[in-house]
């Protein structure tokens, strides 16, 4: 059985990549390419859910990772896969959001050269599955970079307004951030002689580098990875990218890819560099507060529904960073719950806001109105997504925000209060958007744009149901994620009260 | 003097240059056959030339040339990997030349392959030499062949212009090298040791100021060849005008040979290496900055490739500086040399892959090929645009392409060597390079109609291009799996 899980883990990475290559290379017919794409999206999602179900602490090896593929392939040639309590929820998130984005793309009838579109998406989602399934830090980095070129091309070909500049801005920003993080990884490698996270952990536990060395390495990882997560002030690429990217890519990028930087911080940087993490926590908290409050205020000023969703995602990343900055098991666990919940809800929001904008031919929320009675299903999902992002109990985001705030209280009551202010801001812009779009009456300028009021089709409803179901399921049973997290974060020295 | 053995050449001496002998003999036989056979047999001759080049891979592969440690009158060291590299470059250039000649039927063909073979042979000797005299002679032989190749398109003014510019610049660099050689030899005469042998460089650095002075000139000559600051200015002009197959050959083979010589010299200077490290790092930083930042606004494709080549020369110099700093650690130096070969092979696959696409435009000399001409390439030829994307991503250093591993290994070695600021410069340069490579990718996927020059389809080179892109994509991953043991 153990071998079966390992093959499943590898298949969840290999199948989407292979399907992507098949779509990119062979001139399949429309039907065949849709089928190939469907296989490429469903298999990793099913595999992720299956592994989630099978994941048990009993499967842990000494290294803290389950399903390690080293029993099948040994040697440095192939990437080493495995899951622990932290990578599992991210892996599941990648699977679910990947499937939802894929189904959404399949539901759209008007995508030009669908074969290319789906091929690029599959390469990106295969890379994401690989990034979270890898145990080797270099492979984590490489799988993450799989997304760069596909997103760039997709933005240039299928993107919205201002796509050429936005695509270039994204490419340069993300590469700079990734290279800074790579230098950090290289320094970690030089201190331990391996890129393999398990070996690194052992070597750093046996011979921790001095505080000065840690303090030197940590900012490369913090700011490099921070750029990937749109940490203030390196966030300016994110809103424009998400607004210009085609829907499915925006879902994958904002929903999953962006969580990678946080994941690396939690999985690699904090366990290996505990002293530096403590020292830099103050700086991180200050920048994260800027994300929460400043970007929250910027979000309030948005009138374009897509821009509002984009900015809100930047603002919510601040909460995750605050959870990390609190340097406690509770805060980090809250950050992971928040990452999970935000990934699902922001993907849903991007999907629905694109649907809305495409149907109404108008992006200004203030001009919209009365959509509730004309497209009840879309409105229902949209409201659910907004309620999830502002942290209504019952959705997983609630647990995330709650744990982060509780953890922050111990870190600093002032920071906790400012963080709570961010939540109020997000409630203001979220509920106001709902009121603008769905209630009241449409402006006459909206009618001039000749809106088409067709509700979500059944094919479009499936991905929405999938995302909402995941949000509610983990919202009701948060321990499906948190029990694994306790295991991982319990041993992180940065979270101990007195580490020196 | 002491190192020159006056022994009678043995079989091992001749075997050590078997590849080169085979190349030159094949060239001579082809020339004779061209005269003797009727004109319609020319096509067959050209195919024979490429087949012969492929067969010659057997010499370095079989280890025939590797009979003795140092051979051919103690003037050469053994480097089968570089012989393979040179042959691969010659094969790719020949394949590209077939396409090029189909655009202009009036050009001489068989002679092109002959000159290319002689050029490759002298390039191999150049890279393998351990004596400055032989280095100089083979350098000149190689460079003269390249002047001829650069001017191959006789009726094209840009080609002739490129050749004349190359001739002047090459003459200057040759003269600098010779001047340095004279000084070094003179310094040796007064102290009784033949400093022209690399193995005596350390002694020369210790004992003679004249030697150091001469060495500066020798390095200047080599920096011309590799295209490093401050001798980089000729590259865009020459690349732009030369026939595209020749541009590719210049970009890859000639640069790699000069890089190998720089590495061998850097490895032989075990004393005073801190000054050499400083000089090489400053030059590397300047080259990276100049190459990348002048490329930002460049829209002529072949000039852009030249500027990208300059920035790559900068990355190679970073590795050279790291090598020089490991003066007391020969194992690390060997690792660095392996990384250099890896880097050059990755660069070869990506650059040839791109030049094959550049060569597929209908215009004869490609010298005015503009970024705009690539608009809508993805609609006309998905194969061309996707392979172009992969190869450009490799040059930009995006994982999982081979170019990423090349840069990663260079950064790791530079970090080991303590050249932290140089790593910073490399990262800034790489981030800047994202811009011009990605603009190219973006243009290839744009919807608009192309510029004036029409894309003529990949034609017969399609399979080569796809193979090159496939290798670029996967080969780094496989090689890297075997490398970590080397650290």
PDB file of N, CA, C and O in Angstrom, chain B residues 99 103 240 244 299-302 357-377 380 443 448-457:
ATOM      1  N   UNK B  99      20.356  25.202 -44.906  1.00  0.00           N
ATOM      2  CA  UNK B  99      19.196  26.074 -45.053  1.00  0.00           C
ATOM      3  C   UNK B  99      19.616  27.418 -45.623  1.00  0.00           C
ATOM      4  O   UNK B  99      18.947  27.992 -46.474  1.00  0.00           O
ATOM      5  N   UNK B 103      18.790  29.596 -49.586  1.00  0.00           N
ATOM      6  CA  UNK B 103      18.273  30.945 -49.851  1.00  0.00           C
ATOM      7  C   UNK B 103      19.029  31.602 -50.990  1.00  0.00           C
ATOM      8  O   UNK B 103      18.483  32.393 -51.736  1.00  0.00           O
ATOM      9  N   UNK B 240      25.883  40.773 -36.473  1.00  0.00           N
ATOM     10  CA  UNK B 240      24.776  41.246 -37.294  1.00  0.00           C
ATOM     11  C   UNK B 240      25.024  40.957 -38.770  1.00  0.00           C
ATOM     12  O   UNK B 240      24.131  40.513 -39.485  1.00  0.00           O
ATOM     13  N   UNK B 244      24.053  33.868 -40.841  1.00  0.00           N
ATOM     14  CA  UNK B 244      23.561  33.398 -39.533  1.00  0.00           C
ATOM     15  C   UNK B 244      24.287  32.154 -39.004  1.00  0.00           C
ATOM     16  O   UNK B 244      24.609  32.096 -37.825  1.00  0.00           O
ATOM     17  N   UNK B 299      16.533  46.208 -30.628  1.00  0.00           N
ATOM     18  CA  UNK B 299      15.446  45.471 -31.262  1.00  0.00           C
ATOM     19  C   UNK B 299      15.933  44.682 -32.477  1.00  0.00           C
ATOM     20  O   UNK B 299      15.186  43.871 -33.017  1.00  0.00           O
ATOM     21  N   UNK B 300      17.164  44.903 -32.909  1.00  0.00           N
ATOM     22  CA  UNK B 300      17.705  44.071 -33.983  1.00  0.00           C
ATOM     23  C   UNK B 300      18.090  42.712 -33.400  1.00  0.00           C
ATOM     24  O   UNK B 300      18.858  42.628 -32.446  1.00  0.00           O
ATOM     25  N   UNK B 301      17.552  41.671 -34.002  1.00  0.00           N
ATOM     26  CA  UNK B 301      17.663  40.352 -33.376  1.00  0.00           C
ATOM     27  C   UNK B 301      19.100  39.891 -33.235  1.00  0.00           C
ATOM     28  O   UNK B 301      19.535  39.435 -32.169  1.00  0.00           O
ATOM     29  N   UNK B 302      19.873  40.029 -34.307  1.00  0.00           N
ATOM     30  CA  UNK B 302      21.233  39.478 -34.225  1.00  0.00           C
ATOM     31  C   UNK B 302      22.118  40.309 -33.301  1.00  0.00           C
ATOM     32  O   UNK B 302      22.995  39.781 -32.623  1.00  0.00           O
ATOM     33  N   UNK B 357      16.025  29.269 -35.687  1.00  0.00           N
ATOM     34  CA  UNK B 357      14.775  29.987 -35.969  1.00  0.00           C
ATOM     35  C   UNK B 357      15.088  31.284 -36.710  1.00  0.00           C
ATOM     36  O   UNK B 357      14.428  31.629 -37.691  1.00  0.00           O
ATOM     37  N   UNK B 358      16.133  31.997 -36.259  1.00  0.00           N
ATOM     38  CA  UNK B 358      16.519  33.248 -36.916  1.00  0.00           C
ATOM     39  C   UNK B 358      16.830  32.982 -38.381  1.00  0.00           C
ATOM     40  O   UNK B 358      16.486  33.752 -39.274  1.00  0.00           O
ATOM     41  N   UNK B 359      17.452  31.838 -38.632  1.00  0.00           N
ATOM     42  CA  UNK B 359      17.886  31.483 -39.980  1.00  0.00           C
ATOM     43  C   UNK B 359      16.710  31.103 -40.878  1.00  0.00           C
ATOM     44  O   UNK B 359      16.865  31.013 -42.090  1.00  0.00           O
ATOM     45  N   UNK B 360      15.542  30.891 -40.284  1.00  0.00           N
ATOM     46  CA  UNK B 360      14.408  30.417 -41.074  1.00  0.00           C
ATOM     47  C   UNK B 360      13.588  31.550 -41.664  1.00  0.00           C
ATOM     48  O   UNK B 360      12.504  31.297 -42.179  1.00  0.00           O
ATOM     49  N   UNK B 361      14.055  32.775 -41.569  1.00  0.00           N
ATOM     50  CA  UNK B 361      13.330  33.877 -42.191  1.00  0.00           C
ATOM     51  C   UNK B 361      13.759  34.011 -43.639  1.00  0.00           C
ATOM     52  O   UNK B 361      14.868  33.611 -44.013  1.00  0.00           O
ATOM     53  N   UNK B 362      12.881  34.576 -44.440  1.00  0.00           N
ATOM     54  CA  UNK B 362      13.104  34.558 -45.877  1.00  0.00           C
ATOM     55  C   UNK B 362      14.242  35.473 -46.307  1.00  0.00           C
ATOM     56  O   UNK B 362      14.878  35.233 -47.326  1.00  0.00           O
ATOM     57  N   UNK B 363      14.520  36.497 -45.517  1.00  0.00           N
ATOM     58  CA  UNK B 363      15.554  37.448 -45.870  1.00  0.00           C
ATOM     59  C   UNK B 363      16.907  36.753 -45.967  1.00  0.00           C
ATOM     60  O   UNK B 363      17.199  35.843 -45.186  1.00  0.00           O
ATOM     61  N   UNK B 364      17.741  37.175 -46.927  1.00  0.00           N
ATOM     62  CA  UNK B 364      18.991  36.445 -47.140  1.00  0.00           C
ATOM     63  C   UNK B 364      19.951  36.585 -45.965  1.00  0.00           C
ATOM     64  O   UNK B 364      20.380  35.601 -45.389  1.00  0.00           O
ATOM     65  N   UNK B 365      20.300  37.810 -45.600  1.00  0.00           N
ATOM     66  CA  UNK B 365      21.377  37.898 -44.606  1.00  0.00           C
ATOM     67  C   UNK B 365      20.876  38.218 -43.199  1.00  0.00           C
ATOM     68  O   UNK B 365      21.683  38.492 -42.318  1.00  0.00           O
ATOM     69  N   UNK B 366      19.574  38.203 -42.967  1.00  0.00           N
ATOM     70  CA  UNK B 366      19.029  38.316 -41.607  1.00  0.00           C
ATOM     71  C   UNK B 366      19.546  39.526 -40.838  1.00  0.00           C
ATOM     72  O   UNK B 366      19.265  39.671 -39.654  1.00  0.00           O
ATOM     73  N   UNK B 367      20.344  40.391 -41.490  1.00  0.00           N
ATOM     74  CA  UNK B 367      21.022  41.418 -40.699  1.00  0.00           C
ATOM     75  C   UNK B 367      20.066  42.523 -40.275  1.00  0.00           C
ATOM     76  O   UNK B 367      20.363  43.251 -39.339  1.00  0.00           O
ATOM     77  N   UNK B 368      18.939  42.658 -40.952  1.00  0.00           N
ATOM     78  CA  UNK B 368      17.981  43.689 -40.546  1.00  0.00           C
ATOM     79  C   UNK B 368      16.776  43.084 -39.860  1.00  0.00           C
ATOM     80  O   UNK B 368      15.750  43.728 -39.724  1.00  0.00           O
ATOM     81  N   UNK B 369      16.938  41.842 -39.439  1.00  0.00           N
ATOM     82  CA  UNK B 369      15.802  41.181 -38.794  1.00  0.00           C
ATOM     83  C   UNK B 369      15.477  41.885 -37.484  1.00  0.00           C
ATOM     84  O   UNK B 369      16.354  42.118 -36.656  1.00  0.00           O
ATOM     85  N   UNK B 370      14.201  42.211 -37.355  1.00  0.00           N
ATOM     86  CA  UNK B 370      13.778  43.042 -36.233  1.00  0.00           C
ATOM     87  C   UNK B 370      12.845  42.263 -35.333  1.00  0.00           C
ATOM     88  O   UNK B 370      12.231  41.299 -35.756  1.00  0.00           O
ATOM     89  N   UNK B 371      12.742  42.715 -34.095  1.00  0.00           N
ATOM     90  CA  UNK B 371      11.802  42.098 -33.166  1.00  0.00           C
ATOM     91  C   UNK B 371      10.396  42.022 -33.762  1.00  0.00           C
ATOM     92  O   UNK B 371       9.684  41.042 -33.579  1.00  0.00           O
ATOM     93  N   UNK B 372      10.016  43.083 -34.501  1.00  0.00           N
ATOM     94  CA  UNK B 372       8.655  43.140 -35.042  1.00  0.00           C
ATOM     95  C   UNK B 372       8.375  41.999 -36.014  1.00  0.00           C
ATOM     96  O   UNK B 372       7.232  41.572 -36.164  1.00  0.00           O
ATOM     97  N   UNK B 373       9.434  41.504 -36.661  1.00  0.00           N
ATOM     98  CA  UNK B 373       9.228  40.427 -37.625  1.00  0.00           C
ATOM     99  C   UNK B 373       8.711  39.167 -36.958  1.00  0.00           C
ATOM    100  O   UNK B 373       8.208  38.270 -37.632  1.00  0.00           O
ATOM    101  N   UNK B 374       8.854  39.085 -35.621  1.00  0.00           N
ATOM    102  CA  UNK B 374       8.429  37.877 -34.919  1.00  0.00           C
ATOM    103  C   UNK B 374       6.966  37.935 -34.501  1.00  0.00           C
ATOM    104  O   UNK B 374       6.455  36.972 -33.961  1.00  0.00           O
ATOM    105  N   UNK B 375       6.314  39.068 -34.739  1.00  0.00           N
ATOM    106  CA  UNK B 375       4.904  39.187 -34.365  1.00  0.00           C
ATOM    107  C   UNK B 375       4.097  38.083 -35.024  1.00  0.00           C
ATOM    108  O   UNK B 375       4.215  37.836 -36.220  1.00  0.00           O
ATOM    109  N   UNK B 376       3.290  37.410 -34.222  1.00  0.00           N
ATOM    110  CA  UNK B 376       2.405  36.407 -34.785  1.00  0.00           C
ATOM    111  C   UNK B 376       3.093  35.115 -35.171  1.00  0.00           C
ATOM    112  O   UNK B 376       2.516  34.286 -35.866  1.00  0.00           O
ATOM    113  N   UNK B 377       4.326  34.917 -34.714  1.00  0.00           N
ATOM    114  CA  UNK B 377       5.045  33.689 -35.059  1.00  0.00           C
ATOM    115  C   UNK B 377       4.308  32.461 -34.542  1.00  0.00           C
ATOM    116  O   UNK B 377       4.292  31.411 -35.183  1.00  0.00           O
ATOM    117  N   UNK B 380       1.861  31.350 -37.097  1.00  0.00           N
ATOM    118  CA  UNK B 380       2.427  30.805 -38.335  1.00  0.00           C
ATOM    119  C   UNK B 380       3.082  29.456 -38.076  1.00  0.00           C
ATOM    120  O   UNK B 380       2.887  28.503 -38.811  1.00  0.00           O
ATOM    121  N   UNK B 443       6.524  39.094 -28.073  1.00  0.00           N
ATOM    122  CA  UNK B 443       6.287  39.442 -29.470  1.00  0.00           C
ATOM    123  C   UNK B 443       5.927  38.198 -30.272  1.00  0.00           C
ATOM    124  O   UNK B 443       5.048  38.233 -31.122  1.00  0.00           O
ATOM    125  N   UNK B 448      -0.621  40.534 -33.550  1.00  0.00           N
ATOM    126  CA  UNK B 448      -0.470  41.395 -34.722  1.00  0.00           C
ATOM    127  C   UNK B 448       0.289  40.711 -35.846  1.00  0.00           C
ATOM    128  O   UNK B 448       1.009  39.762 -35.640  1.00  0.00           O
ATOM    129  N   UNK B 449       0.123  41.260 -37.014  1.00  0.00           N
ATOM    130  CA  UNK B 449       0.848  40.748 -38.162  1.00  0.00           C
ATOM    131  C   UNK B 449       2.318  41.120 -38.014  1.00  0.00           C
ATOM    132  O   UNK B 449       2.660  42.097 -37.373  1.00  0.00           O
ATOM    133  N   UNK B 450       3.176  40.328 -38.620  1.00  0.00           N
ATOM    134  CA  UNK B 450       4.612  40.545 -38.502  1.00  0.00           C
ATOM    135  C   UNK B 450       5.108  41.745 -39.269  1.00  0.00           C
ATOM    136  O   UNK B 450       4.348  42.475 -39.905  1.00  0.00           O
ATOM    137  N   UNK B 451       6.421  41.967 -39.211  1.00  0.00           N
ATOM    138  CA  UNK B 451       7.037  43.090 -39.900  1.00  0.00           C
ATOM    139  C   UNK B 451       7.258  42.779 -41.373  1.00  0.00           C
ATOM    140  O   UNK B 451       6.502  42.020 -41.985  1.00  0.00           O
ATOM    141  N   UNK B 452       8.338  43.342 -41.939  1.00  0.00           N
ATOM    142  CA  UNK B 452       8.542  43.199 -43.387  1.00  0.00           C
ATOM    143  C   UNK B 452       9.060  41.819 -43.770  1.00  0.00           C
ATOM    144  O   UNK B 452       8.669  41.250 -44.772  1.00  0.00           O
ATOM    145  N   UNK B 453       9.970  41.291 -42.939  1.00  0.00           N
ATOM    146  CA  UNK B 453      10.581  40.021 -43.311  1.00  0.00           C
ATOM    147  C   UNK B 453       9.651  38.875 -42.945  1.00  0.00           C
ATOM    148  O   UNK B 453       9.103  38.830 -41.856  1.00  0.00           O
ATOM    149  N   UNK B 454       9.465  37.957 -43.876  1.00  0.00           N
ATOM    150  CA  UNK B 454       8.487  36.893 -43.690  1.00  0.00           C
ATOM    151  C   UNK B 454       9.175  35.650 -43.148  1.00  0.00           C
ATOM    152  O   UNK B 454      10.285  35.306 -43.563  1.00  0.00           O
ATOM    153  N   UNK B 455       8.495  34.982 -42.237  1.00  0.00           N
ATOM    154  CA  UNK B 455       9.006  33.715 -41.723  1.00  0.00           C
ATOM    155  C   UNK B 455       8.735  32.640 -42.762  1.00  0.00           C
ATOM    156  O   UNK B 455       7.610  32.481 -43.219  1.00  0.00           O
ATOM    157  N   UNK B 456       9.788  31.898 -43.136  1.00  0.00           N
ATOM    158  CA  UNK B 456       9.659  30.960 -44.245  1.00  0.00           C
ATOM    159  C   UNK B 456       9.419  29.540 -43.798  1.00  0.00           C
ATOM    160  O   UNK B 456       9.468  28.616 -44.590  1.00  0.00           O
ATOM    161  N   UNK B 457       9.194  29.343 -42.519  1.00  0.00           N
ATOM    162  CA  UNK B 457       8.986  27.977 -42.032  1.00  0.00           C
ATOM    163  C   UNK B 457      10.310  27.334 -41.663  1.00  0.00           C
ATOM    164  O   UNK B 457      11.370  27.679 -42.191  1.00  0.00           O
TER     165      UNK B 457
END
